[in-house]
mmCIF file of C-alpha atoms in Angstrom:
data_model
loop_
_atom_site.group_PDB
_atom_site.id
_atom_site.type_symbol
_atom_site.label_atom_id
_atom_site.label_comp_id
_atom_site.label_asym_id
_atom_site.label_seq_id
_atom_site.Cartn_x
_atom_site.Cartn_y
_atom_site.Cartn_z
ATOM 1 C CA UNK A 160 32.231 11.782 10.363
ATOM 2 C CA UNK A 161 28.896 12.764 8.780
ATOM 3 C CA UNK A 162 25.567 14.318 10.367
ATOM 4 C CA UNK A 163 23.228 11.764 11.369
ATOM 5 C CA UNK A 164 21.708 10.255 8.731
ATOM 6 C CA UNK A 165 17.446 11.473 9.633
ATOM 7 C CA UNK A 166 18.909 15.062 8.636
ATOM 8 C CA UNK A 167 20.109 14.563 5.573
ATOM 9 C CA UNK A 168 17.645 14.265 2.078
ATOM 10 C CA UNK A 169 18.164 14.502 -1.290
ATOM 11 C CA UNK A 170 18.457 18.679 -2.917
ATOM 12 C CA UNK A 171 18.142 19.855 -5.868
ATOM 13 C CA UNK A 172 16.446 23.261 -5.734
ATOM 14 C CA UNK A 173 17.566 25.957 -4.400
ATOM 15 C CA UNK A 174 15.294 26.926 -0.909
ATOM 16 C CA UNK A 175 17.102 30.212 0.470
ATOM 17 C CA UNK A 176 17.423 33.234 -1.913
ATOM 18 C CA UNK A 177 19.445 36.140 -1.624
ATOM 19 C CA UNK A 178 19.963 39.526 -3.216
ATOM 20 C CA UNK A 179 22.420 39.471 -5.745
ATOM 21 C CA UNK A 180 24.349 41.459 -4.090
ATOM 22 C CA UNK A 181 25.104 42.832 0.095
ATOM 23 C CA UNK A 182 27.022 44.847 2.045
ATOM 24 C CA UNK A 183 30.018 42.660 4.118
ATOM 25 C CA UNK A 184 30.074 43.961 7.881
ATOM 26 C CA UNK A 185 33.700 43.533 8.441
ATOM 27 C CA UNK A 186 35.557 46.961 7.038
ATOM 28 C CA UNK A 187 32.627 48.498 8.902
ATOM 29 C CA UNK A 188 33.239 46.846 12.352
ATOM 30 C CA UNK A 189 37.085 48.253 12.304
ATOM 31 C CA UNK A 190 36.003 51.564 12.294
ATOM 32 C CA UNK A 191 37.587 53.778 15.401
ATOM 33 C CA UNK A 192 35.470 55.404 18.288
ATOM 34 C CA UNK A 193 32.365 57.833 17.715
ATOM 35 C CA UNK A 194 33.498 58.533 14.136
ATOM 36 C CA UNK A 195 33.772 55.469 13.209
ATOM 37 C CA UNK A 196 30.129 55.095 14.438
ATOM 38 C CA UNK A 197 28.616 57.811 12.149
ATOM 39 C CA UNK A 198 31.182 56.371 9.179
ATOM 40 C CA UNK A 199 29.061 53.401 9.510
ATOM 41 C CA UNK A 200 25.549 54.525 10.015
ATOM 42 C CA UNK A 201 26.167 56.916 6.722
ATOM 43 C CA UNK A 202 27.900 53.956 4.642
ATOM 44 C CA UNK A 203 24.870 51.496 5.270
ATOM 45 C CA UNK A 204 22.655 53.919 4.824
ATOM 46 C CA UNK A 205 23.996 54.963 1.288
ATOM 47 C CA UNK A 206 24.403 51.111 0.652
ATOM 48 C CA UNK A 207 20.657 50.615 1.052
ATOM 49 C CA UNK A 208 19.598 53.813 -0.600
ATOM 50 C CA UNK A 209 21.872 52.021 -3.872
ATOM 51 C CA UNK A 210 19.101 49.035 -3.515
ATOM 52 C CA UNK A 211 21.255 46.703 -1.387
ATOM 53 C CA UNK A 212 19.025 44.349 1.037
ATOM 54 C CA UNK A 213 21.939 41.922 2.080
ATOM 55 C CA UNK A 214 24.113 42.471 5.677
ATOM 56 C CA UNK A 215 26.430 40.105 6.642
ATOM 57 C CA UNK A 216 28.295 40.530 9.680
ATOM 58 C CA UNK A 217 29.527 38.437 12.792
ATOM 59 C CA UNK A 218 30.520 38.782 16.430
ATOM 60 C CA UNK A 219 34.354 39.017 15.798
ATOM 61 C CA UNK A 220 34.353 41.497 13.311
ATOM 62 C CA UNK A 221 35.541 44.880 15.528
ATOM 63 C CA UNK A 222 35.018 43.015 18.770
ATOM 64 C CA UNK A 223 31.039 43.245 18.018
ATOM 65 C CA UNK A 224 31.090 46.549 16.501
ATOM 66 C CA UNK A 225 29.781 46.010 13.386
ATOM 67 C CA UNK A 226 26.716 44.269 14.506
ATOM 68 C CA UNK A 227 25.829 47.189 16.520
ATOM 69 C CA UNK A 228 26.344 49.447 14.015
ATOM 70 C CA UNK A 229 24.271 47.281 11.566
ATOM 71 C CA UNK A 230 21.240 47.088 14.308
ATOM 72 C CA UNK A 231 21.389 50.795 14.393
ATOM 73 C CA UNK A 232 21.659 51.615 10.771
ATOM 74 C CA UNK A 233 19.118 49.290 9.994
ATOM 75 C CA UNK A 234 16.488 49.905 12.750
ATOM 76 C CA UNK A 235 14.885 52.874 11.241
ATOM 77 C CA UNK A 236 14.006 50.237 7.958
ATOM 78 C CA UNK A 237 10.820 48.353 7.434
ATOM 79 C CA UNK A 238 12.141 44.886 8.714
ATOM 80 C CA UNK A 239 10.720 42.870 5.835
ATOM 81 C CA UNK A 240 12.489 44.844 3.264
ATOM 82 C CA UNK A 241 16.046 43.151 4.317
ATOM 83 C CA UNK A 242 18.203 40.024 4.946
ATOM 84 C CA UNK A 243 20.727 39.681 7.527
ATOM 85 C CA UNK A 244 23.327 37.201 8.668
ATOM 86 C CA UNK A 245 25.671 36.805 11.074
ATOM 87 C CA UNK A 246 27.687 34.025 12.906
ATOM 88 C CA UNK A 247 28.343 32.092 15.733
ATOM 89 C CA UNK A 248 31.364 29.487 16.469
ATOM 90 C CA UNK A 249 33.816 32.415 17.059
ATOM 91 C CA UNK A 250 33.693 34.756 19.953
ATOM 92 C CA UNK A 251 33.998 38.847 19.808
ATOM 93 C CA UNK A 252 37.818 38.013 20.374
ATOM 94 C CA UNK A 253 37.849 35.150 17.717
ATOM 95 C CA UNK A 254 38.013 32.373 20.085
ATOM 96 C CA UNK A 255 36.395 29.175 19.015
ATOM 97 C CA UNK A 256 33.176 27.592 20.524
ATOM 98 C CA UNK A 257 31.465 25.267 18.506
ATOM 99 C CA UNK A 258 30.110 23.729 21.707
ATOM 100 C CA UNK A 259 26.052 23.497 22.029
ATOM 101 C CA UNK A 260 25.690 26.193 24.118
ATOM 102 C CA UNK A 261 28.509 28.150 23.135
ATOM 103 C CA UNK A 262 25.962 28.341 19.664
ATOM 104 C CA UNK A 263 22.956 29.489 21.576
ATOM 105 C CA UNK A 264 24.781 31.761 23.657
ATOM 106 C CA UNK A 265 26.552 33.227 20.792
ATOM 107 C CA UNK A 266 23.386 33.784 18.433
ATOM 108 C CA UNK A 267 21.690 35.454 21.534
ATOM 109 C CA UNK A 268 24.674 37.415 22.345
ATOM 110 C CA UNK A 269 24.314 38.780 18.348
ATOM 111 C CA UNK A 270 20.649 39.123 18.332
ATOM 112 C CA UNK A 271 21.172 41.899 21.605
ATOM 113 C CA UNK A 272 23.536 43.919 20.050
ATOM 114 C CA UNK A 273 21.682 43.968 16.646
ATOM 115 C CA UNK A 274 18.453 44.309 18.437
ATOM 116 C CA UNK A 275 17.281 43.178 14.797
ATOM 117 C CA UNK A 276 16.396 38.876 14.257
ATOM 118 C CA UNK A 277 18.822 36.815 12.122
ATOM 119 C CA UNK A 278 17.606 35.863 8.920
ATOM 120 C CA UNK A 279 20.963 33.348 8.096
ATOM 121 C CA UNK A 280 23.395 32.219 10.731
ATOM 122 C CA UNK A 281 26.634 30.886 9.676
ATOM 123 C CA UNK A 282 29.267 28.701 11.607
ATOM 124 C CA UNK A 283 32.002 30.891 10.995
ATOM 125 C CA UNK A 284 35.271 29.210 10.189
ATOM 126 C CA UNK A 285 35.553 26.055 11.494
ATOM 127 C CA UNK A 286 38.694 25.380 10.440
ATOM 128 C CA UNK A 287 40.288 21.929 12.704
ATOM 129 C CA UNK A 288 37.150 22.494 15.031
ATOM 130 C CA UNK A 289 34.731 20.903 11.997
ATOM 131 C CA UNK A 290 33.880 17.539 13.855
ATOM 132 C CA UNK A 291 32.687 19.580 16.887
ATOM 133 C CA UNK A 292 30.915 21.955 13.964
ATOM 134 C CA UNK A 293 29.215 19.128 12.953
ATOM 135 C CA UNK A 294 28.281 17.227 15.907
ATOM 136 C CA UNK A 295 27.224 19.712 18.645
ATOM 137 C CA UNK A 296 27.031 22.624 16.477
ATOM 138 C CA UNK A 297 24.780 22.230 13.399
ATOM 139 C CA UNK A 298 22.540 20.311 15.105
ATOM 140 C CA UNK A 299 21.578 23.524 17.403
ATOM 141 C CA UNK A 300 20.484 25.613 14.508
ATOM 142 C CA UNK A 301 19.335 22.548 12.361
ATOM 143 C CA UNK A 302 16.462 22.671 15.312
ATOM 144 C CA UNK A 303 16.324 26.340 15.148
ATOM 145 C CA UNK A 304 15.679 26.628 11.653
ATOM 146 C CA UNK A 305 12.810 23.182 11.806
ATOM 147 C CA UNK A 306 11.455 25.701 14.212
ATOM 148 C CA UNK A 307 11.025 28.695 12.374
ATOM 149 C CA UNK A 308 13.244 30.551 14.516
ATOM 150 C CA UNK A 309 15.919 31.160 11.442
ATOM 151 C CA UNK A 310 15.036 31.118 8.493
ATOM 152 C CA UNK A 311 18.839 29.614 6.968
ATOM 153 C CA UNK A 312 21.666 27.905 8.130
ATOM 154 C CA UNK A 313 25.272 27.467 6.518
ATOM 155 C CA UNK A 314 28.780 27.814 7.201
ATOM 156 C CA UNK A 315 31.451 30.330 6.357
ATOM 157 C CA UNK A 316 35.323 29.468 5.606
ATOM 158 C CA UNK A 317 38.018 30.592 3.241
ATOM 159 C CA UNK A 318 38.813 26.498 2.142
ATOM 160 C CA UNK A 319 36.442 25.427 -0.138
ATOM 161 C CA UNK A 320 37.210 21.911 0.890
ATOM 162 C CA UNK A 321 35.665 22.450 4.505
ATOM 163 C CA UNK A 322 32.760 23.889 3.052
ATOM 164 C CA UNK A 323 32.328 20.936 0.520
ATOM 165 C CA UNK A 324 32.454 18.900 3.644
ATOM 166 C CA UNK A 325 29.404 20.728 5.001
ATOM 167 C CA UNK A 326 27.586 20.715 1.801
ATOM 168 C CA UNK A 327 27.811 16.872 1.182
ATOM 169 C CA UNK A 328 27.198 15.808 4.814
ATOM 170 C CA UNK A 329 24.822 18.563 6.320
ATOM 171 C CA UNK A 330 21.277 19.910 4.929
ATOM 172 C CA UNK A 331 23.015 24.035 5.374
ATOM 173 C CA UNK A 332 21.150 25.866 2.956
ATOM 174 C CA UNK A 333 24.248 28.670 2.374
ATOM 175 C CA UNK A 334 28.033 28.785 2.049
ATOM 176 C CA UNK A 335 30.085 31.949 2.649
ATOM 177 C CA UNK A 336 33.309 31.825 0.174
ATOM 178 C CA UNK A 337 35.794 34.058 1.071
ATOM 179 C CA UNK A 338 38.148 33.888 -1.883
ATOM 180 C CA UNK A 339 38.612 30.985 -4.095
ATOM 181 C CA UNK A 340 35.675 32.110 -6.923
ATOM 182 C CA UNK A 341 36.782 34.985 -8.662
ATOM 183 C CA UNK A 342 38.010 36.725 -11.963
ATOM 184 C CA UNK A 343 41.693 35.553 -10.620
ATOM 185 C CA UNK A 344 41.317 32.070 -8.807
ATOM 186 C CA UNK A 345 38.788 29.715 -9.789
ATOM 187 C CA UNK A 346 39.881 26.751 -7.621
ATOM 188 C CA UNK A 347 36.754 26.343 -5.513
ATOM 189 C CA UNK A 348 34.907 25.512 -8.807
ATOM 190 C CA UNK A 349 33.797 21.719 -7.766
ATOM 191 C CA UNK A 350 32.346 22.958 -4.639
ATOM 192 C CA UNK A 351 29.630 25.599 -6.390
ATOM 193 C CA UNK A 352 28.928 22.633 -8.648
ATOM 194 C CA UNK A 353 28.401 20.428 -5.356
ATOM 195 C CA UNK A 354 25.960 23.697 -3.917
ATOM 196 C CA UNK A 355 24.324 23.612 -7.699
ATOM 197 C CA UNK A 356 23.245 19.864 -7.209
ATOM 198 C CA UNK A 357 22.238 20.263 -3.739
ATOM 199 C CA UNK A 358 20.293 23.564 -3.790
ATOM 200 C CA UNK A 359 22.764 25.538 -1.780
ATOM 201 C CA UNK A 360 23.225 29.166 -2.316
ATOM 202 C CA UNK A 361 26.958 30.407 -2.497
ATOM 203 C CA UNK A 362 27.631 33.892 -1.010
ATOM 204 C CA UNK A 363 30.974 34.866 -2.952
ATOM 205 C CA UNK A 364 33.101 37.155 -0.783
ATOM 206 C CA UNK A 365 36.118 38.888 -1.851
ATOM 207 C CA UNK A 366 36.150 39.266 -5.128
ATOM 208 C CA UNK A 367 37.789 42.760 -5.277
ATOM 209 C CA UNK A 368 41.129 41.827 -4.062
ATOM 210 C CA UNK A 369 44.284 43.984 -4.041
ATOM 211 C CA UNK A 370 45.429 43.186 -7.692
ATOM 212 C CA UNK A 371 41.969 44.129 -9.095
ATOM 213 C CA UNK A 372 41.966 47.610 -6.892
ATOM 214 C CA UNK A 373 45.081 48.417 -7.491
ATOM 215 C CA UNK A 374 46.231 47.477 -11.128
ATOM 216 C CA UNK A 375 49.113 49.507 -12.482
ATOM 217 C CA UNK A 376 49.986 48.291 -16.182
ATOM 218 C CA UNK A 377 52.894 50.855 -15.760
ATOM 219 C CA UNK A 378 54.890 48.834 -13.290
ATOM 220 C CA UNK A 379 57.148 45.883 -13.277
ATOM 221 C CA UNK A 380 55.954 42.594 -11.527
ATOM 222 C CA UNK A 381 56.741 39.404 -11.651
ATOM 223 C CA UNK A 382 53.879 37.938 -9.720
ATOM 224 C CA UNK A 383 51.720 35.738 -11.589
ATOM 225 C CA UNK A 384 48.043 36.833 -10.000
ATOM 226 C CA UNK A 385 49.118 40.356 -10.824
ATOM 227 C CA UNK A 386 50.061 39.900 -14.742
ATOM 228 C CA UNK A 387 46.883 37.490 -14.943
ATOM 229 C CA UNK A 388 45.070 40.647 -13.584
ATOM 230 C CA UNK A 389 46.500 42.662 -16.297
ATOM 231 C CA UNK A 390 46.152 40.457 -19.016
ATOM 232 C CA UNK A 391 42.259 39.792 -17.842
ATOM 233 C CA UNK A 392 42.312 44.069 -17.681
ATOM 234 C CA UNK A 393 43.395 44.313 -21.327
ATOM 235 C CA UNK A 394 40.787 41.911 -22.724
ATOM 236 C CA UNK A 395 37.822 43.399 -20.541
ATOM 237 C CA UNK A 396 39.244 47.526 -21.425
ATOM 238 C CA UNK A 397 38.213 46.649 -25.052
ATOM 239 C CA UNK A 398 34.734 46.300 -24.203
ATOM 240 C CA UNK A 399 34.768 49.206 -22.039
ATOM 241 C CA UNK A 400 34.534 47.422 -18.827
ATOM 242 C CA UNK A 401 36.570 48.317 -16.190
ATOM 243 C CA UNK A 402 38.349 45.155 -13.913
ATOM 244 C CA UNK A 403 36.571 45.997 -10.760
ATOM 245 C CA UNK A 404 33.329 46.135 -12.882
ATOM 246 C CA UNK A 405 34.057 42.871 -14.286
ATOM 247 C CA UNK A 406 35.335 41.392 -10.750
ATOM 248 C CA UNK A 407 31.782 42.142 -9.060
ATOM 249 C CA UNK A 408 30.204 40.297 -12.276
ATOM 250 C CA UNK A 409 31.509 37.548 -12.797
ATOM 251 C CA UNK A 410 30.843 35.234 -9.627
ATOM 252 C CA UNK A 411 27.108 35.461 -10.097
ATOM 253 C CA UNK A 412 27.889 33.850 -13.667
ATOM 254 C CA UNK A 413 27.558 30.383 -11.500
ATOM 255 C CA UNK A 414 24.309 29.604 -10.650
ATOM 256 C CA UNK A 415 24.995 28.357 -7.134
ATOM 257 C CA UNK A 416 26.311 31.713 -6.305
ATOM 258 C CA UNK A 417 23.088 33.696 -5.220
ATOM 259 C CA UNK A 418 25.122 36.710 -3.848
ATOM 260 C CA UNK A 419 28.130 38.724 -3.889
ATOM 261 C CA UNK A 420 29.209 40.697 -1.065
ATOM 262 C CA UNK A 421 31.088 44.075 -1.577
ATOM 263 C CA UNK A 422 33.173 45.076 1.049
ATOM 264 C CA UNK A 423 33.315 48.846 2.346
ATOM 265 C CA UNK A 424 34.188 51.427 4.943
ATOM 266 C CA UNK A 425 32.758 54.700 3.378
ATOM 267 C CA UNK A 426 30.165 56.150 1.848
ATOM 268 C CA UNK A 427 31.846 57.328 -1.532
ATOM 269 C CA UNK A 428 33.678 53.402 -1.469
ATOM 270 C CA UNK A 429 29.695 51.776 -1.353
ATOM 271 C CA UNK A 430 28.609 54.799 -4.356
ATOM 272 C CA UNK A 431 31.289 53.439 -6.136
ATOM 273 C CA UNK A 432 30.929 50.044 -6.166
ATOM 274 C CA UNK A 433 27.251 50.161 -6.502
ATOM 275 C CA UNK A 434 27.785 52.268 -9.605
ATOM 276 C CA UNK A 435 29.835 48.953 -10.880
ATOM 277 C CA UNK A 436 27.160 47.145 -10.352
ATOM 278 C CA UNK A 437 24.434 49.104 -12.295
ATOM 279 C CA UNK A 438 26.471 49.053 -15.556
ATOM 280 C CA UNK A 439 25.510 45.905 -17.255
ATOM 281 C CA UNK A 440 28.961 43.916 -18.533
ATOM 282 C CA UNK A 441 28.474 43.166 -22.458
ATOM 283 C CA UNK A 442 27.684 39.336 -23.237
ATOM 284 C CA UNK A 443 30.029 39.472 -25.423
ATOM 285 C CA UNK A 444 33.009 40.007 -23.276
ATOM 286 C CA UNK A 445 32.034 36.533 -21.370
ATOM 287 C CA UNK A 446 32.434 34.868 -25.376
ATOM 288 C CA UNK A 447 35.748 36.315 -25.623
ATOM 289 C CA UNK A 448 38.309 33.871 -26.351
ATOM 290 C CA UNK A 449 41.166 35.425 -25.221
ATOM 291 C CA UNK A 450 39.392 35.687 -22.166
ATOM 292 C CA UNK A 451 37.798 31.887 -21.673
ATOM 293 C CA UNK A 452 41.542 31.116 -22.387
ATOM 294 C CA UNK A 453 42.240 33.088 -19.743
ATOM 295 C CA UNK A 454 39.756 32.119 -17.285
ATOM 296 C CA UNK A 455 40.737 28.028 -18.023
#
């Protein structure tokens, strides 16, 4: 089943930009009680004193807790200095609504606790409920956006299949890619060429998975993601770039990927990361052919 065919036109540019890289709400919205509060406040704040201008967040992550603690954060910032998106589709408890009004309920049930307007709105996960995604909930913030009351639609999933489904038969102007595009798995490659031909930014999200964190060349494994992070580790170590550093780099290598988002629940974890990102990864490294063998 497609979107009816007076939505959908031919793409090629791209006509939603991000910053290359943003701040991902969910570590943030599992934060315990008060402290968690003030963890969160101090941890967006450092990530926009590093020059990040990207929040994405949703209802479900902490049960609505991290878009509260986004609105706050954020409300003492010039407005038209940031971006921020969040979802709808999925209830603060993760139950599914795709439904018409479930969508406008949802988005105004967001906009309250962020006290802050939506800049991109993203059916989150639609998983089996796509048809209903499609039918009765696109076509809510299709309108929304022709009225200038968002500014970007898209949808967010962890298969890059759904989302090719979305890009081919939708006008979204953003996917959300949890996984799948990375230093490590490269699978959802076909779908950032499908965003590339149809002007659709791709927000890549986890890239710094467990085997990039927590690389130990000194221990024994026999899983295959693990010795392909080692192997990538040795190759990048001899041009003095760390894995992590590397990780963050390399999905904005595809042009359809306008952002990355970096996931974090402290202060000193944001510092860090945003240090990655200011050291510049040498050309060189992405000629390496040990490396594009790699990476093939």
């Amino acid at each position: 089943m497609t979107a009816p065919s007076h939505v959908l036109s031919p793409r090629t540019a791209m006509k939603f930009r991000l910053p290359r890289f943003g701040l991902g709400g969910s570590p943030l919205g599992d934060l315990p009680g008060p402290d968690g509060d003030v963890t969160a406040t101090v941890t967006i704040d450092a990530a926009y004193q590093a020059g990040i201008r990207f929040f994405d967040t949703a209802p479900r992550y902490g049960r609505g807790q991290s878009e509260r603690r986004f609105g706050t954060a954020l409300a003492r910032r010039p407005r038209g200095e940031f971006l921020v998106s969040t979802k709808v589709g999925r209830l603060i408890d993760g139950t599914p609504d795709f439904s018409a009004d479930g969508i406008t309920r949802s988005l105004a049930d967001s906009r309250e606790r962020l006290g802050l307007d939506v800049d991109l709105v993203l059916l989150d996960e639609p998983g089996e409920h796509w048809q209903q995604a499609i039918e009765d909930a696109y076509p809510v913030l299709h309108e929304l956006r022709r009225g200038h009351l968002i500014a970007a639609i898209g949808v967010a999933a962890d298969d890059w299949r759904l989302l090719d489904r979305f890009v081919r038969d939708t006008e979204i102007d953003a996917v959300r890619l949890a996984g799948q595009y990375s230093l490590l798995d490269r699978s959802a490659t076909p779908l950032l060429d499908r965003c590339e031909a149809r002007g659709v930014v791709a927000i890549a999200a986890g890239v710094l998975g467990k085997e990039v964190l927590r690389i130990d060349q000194s221990k024994q494994t026999t899983d295959p993601t693990a010795i392909l992070a080692r192997r990538i580790s040795a190759v990048c170590e001899r041009y003095g770039v760390s894995l992590p550093q590397a990780a963050l780099a390399f999905p904005g290598r595809h042009s359809a990927v306008g952002s990355v988002l970096i996931g974090a629940a402290s202060q000193a974890e944001i510092r860090a990361d945003a240090a990655l990102v200011r050291q510049s990864v040498p050309a060189e490294l992405w000629r390496d052919q040990e490396l594009l063998g790699l990476l093939d």
